Coordinates of C-alpha atoms in Angstrom, one line a residue:
Chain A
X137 CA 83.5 72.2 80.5
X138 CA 85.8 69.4 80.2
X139 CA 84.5 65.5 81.3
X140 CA 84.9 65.2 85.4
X141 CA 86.5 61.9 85.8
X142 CA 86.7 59.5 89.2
X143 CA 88.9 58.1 91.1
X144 CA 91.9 60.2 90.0
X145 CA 94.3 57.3 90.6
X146 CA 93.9 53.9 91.8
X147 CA 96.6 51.0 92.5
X148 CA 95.2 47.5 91.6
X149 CA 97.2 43.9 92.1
X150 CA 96.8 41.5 88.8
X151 CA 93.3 39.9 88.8
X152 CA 90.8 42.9 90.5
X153 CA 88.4 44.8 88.8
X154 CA 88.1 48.3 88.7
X155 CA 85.2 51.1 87.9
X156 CA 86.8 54.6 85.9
X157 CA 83.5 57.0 86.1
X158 CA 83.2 59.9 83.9
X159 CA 80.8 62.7 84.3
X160 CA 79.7 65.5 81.7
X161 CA 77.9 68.8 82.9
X162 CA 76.0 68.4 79.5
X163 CA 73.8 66.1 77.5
X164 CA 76.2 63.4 75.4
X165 CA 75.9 61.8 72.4
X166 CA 78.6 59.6 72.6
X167 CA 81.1 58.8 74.8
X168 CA 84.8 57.5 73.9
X169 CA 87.4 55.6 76.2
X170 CA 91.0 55.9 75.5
X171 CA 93.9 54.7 77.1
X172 CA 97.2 56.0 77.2
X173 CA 101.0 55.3 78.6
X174 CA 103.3 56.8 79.4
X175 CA 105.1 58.8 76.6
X176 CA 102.6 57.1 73.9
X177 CA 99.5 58.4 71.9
X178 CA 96.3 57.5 73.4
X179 CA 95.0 54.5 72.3
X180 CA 90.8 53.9 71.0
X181 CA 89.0 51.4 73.6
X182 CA 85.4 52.0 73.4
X183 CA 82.4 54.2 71.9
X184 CA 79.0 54.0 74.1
X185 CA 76.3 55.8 71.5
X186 CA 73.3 56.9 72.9
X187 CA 71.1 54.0 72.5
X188 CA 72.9 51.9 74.0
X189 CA 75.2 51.1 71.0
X190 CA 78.5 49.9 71.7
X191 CA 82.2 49.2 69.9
X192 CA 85.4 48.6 71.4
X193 CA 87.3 45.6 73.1
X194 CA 85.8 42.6 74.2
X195 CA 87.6 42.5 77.5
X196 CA 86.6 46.2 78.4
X197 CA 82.7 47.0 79.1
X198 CA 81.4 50.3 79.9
X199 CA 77.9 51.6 80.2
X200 CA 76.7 55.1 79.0
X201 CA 73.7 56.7 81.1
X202 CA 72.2 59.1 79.1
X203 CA 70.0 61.3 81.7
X204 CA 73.0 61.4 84.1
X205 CA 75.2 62.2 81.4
X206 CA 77.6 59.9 82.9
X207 CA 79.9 56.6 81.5
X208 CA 81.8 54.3 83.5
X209 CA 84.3 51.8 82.1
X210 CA 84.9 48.4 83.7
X211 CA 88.4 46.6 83.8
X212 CA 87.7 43.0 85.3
X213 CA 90.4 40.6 86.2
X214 CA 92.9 43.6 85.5
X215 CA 96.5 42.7 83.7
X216 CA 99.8 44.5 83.9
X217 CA 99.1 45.6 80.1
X218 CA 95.8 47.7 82.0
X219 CA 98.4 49.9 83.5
X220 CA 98.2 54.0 82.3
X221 CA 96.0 56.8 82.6
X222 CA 92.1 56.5 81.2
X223 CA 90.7 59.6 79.5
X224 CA 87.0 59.3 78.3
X225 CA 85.8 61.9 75.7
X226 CA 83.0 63.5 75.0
X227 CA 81.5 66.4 72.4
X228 CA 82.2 69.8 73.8
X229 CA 79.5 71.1 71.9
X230 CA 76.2 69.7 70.6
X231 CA 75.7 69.9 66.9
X232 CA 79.6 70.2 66.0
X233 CA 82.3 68.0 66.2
X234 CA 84.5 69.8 69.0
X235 CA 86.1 67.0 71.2
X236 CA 87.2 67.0 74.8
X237 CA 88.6 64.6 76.9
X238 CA 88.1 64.0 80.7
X239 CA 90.6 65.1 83.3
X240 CA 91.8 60.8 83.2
X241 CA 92.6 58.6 86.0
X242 CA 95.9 57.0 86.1
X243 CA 95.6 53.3 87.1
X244 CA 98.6 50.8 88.1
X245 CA 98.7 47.5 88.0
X246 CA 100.8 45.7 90.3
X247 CA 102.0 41.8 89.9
Chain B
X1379 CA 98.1 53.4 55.6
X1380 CA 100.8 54.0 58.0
X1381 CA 98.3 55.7 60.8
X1382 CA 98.7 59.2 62.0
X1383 CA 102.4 60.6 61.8
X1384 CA 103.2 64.0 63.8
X1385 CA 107.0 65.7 63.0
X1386 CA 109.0 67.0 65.1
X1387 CA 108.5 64.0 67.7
X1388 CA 110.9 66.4 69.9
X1389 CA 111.5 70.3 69.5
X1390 CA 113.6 72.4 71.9
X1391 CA 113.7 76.1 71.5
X1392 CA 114.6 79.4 73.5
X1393 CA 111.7 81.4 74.3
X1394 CA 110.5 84.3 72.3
X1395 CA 111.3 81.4 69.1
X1396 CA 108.8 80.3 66.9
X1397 CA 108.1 76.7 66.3
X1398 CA 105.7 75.1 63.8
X1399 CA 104.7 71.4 63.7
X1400 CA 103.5 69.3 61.5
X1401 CA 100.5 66.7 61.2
X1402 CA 100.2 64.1 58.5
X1403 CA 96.7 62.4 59.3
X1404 CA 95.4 59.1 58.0
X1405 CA 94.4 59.9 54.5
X1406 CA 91.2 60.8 53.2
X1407 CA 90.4 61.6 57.3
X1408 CA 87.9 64.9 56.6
X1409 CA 88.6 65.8 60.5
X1410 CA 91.5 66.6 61.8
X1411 CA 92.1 67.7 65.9
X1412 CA 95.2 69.4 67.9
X1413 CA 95.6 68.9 71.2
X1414 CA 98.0 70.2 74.0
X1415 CA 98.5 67.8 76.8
X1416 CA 100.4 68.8 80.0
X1417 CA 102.2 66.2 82.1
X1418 CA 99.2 64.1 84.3
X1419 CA 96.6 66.0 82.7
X1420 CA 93.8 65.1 79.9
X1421 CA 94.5 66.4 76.3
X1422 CA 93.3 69.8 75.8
X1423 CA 91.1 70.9 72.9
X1424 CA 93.0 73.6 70.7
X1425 CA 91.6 73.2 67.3
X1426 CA 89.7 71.2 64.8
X1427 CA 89.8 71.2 61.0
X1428 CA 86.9 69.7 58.6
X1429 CA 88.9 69.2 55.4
X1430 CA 90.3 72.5 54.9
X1431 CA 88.1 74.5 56.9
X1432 CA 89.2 75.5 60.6
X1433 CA 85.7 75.4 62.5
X1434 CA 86.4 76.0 66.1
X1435 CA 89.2 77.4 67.9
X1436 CA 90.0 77.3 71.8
X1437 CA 90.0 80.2 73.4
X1438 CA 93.4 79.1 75.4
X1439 CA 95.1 79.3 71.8
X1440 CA 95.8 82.8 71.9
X1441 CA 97.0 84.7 69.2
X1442 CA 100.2 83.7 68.6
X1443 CA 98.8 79.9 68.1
X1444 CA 97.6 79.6 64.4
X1445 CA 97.2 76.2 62.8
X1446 CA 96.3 75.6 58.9
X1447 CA 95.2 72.2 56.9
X1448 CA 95.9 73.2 53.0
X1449 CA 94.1 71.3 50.6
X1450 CA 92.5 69.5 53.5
X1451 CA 95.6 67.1 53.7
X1452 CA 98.1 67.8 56.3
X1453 CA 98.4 70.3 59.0
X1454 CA 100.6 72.5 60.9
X1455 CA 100.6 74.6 64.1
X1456 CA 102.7 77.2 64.4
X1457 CA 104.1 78.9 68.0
X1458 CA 104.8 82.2 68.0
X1459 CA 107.2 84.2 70.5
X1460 CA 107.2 81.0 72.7
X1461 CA 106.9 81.4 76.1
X1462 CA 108.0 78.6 78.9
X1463 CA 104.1 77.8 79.8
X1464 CA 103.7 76.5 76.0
X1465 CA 106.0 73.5 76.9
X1466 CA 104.0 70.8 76.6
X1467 CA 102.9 67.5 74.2
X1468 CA 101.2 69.1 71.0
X1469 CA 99.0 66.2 69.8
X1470 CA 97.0 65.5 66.6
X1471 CA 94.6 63.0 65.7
X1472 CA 92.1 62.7 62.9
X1473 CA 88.8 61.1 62.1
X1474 CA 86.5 60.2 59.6
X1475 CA 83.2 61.1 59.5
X1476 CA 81.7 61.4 63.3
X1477 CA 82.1 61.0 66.4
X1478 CA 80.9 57.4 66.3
X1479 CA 83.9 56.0 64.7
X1480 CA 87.7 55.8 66.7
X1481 CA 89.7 58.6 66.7
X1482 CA 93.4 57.5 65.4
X1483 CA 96.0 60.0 66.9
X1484 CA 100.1 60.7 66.7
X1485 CA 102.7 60.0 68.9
X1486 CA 102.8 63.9 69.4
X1487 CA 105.5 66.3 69.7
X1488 CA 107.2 67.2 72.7
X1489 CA 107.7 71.2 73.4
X1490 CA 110.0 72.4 75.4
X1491 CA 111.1 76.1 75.6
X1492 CA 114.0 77.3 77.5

């Protein structure tokens, strides 16, 4: 079942902060944020291991809750460069390497 | 190492063609994905190699989707009979080792059938 991600869209002016949740129906081992614009490859962000491990960008923090199989990434004092759509990814299946990504949010940036 | 590279970037073709495109991951990646992604929707899981071996397969690829990775290097999908739903982005991206390092992927290639 594919990652359940929310808000599907949300419009932000330069400096606010925004939460992108993501929500898996099963039990994750890791969780990956990617961004992506328009007519580009998505692009690595984050890892959250369980743990409580982390790697990614400094300016991007996310949290990874384990029980409620959930992640949520946090853009603070958003940029123009934040604008595109957020997928986070997940394992489809435990104990193989299938991977699929959330249904993304799309987030704009205004000036 | 020049990153993922995915060829053609753009492919137009009547339906009932059949297409086949091509991955060239970052070398020595042992895993290599496809993806299909749809305008405004999240990349969709077709297939994953691990070297040469294909280990899981969608069951949206139906049979006239097959994708092979020779020699565990490269790798191409192929489209059979191509019908106007399979227009979409075809995307690839490879790994090395698990899922706790990045996942690098193309810039895709762009299906449109006609």
């Amino acid at each position: 079942q594919q990652p359940v991600q929310s808000p599907q869209a949300v419009i932000l002016r330069e400096g606010e902060d925004a939460v992108i949740n993501c929500s898996s129906s099963k039990a994750l081992y890791s969780v990956h944020w990617y961004r992506q614009k328009h007519g580009e490859a998505p692009v690595f962000l984050m890892i959250l291991l369980k743990g409580g491990e982390q790697k990614g960008h400094e300016k991007i923090s996310a949290s990874f809750n384990e029980k409620k199989q959930q992640s949520s990434l946090y853009l603070t004092a958003s940029q123009l460069s934040y604008s595109g759509t957020y997928f986070c990814g997940t394992e489809g299946t435990s104990g193989t390497y299938k991977y699929i990504f959330g249904t993304g949010t799309r987030l704009k940036v205004l000036a | 190492d020049t990153g993922v590279s995915q060829d053609p970037r753009h492919k137009i073709t009547k339906r009932g063609q059949n297409v086949t495109f091509r991955c060239d991951p970052i070398s020595e990646h042992n895993r290599l994905y496809w993806y299909r992604q749809t305008l405004g929707q999240g990349p969709e899981f077709l297939t994953y190699f691990q070297n040469e071996a294909q280990l899981e397969k969608s069951r949206l690829l139906s049979d006239r989707f097959s994708a092979e990775r020779p020699k565990g290097s490269f790798s191409t999908l192929e489209i059979q009979r191509t019908e106007q739903g399979d227009s979409a982005m075809y995307l690839c991206a490879s790994i090395q080792g698990g899922w706790d390092t990045e996942a690098f992927f193309g810039q895709g290639t762009r299906l449109t059938v006609v």
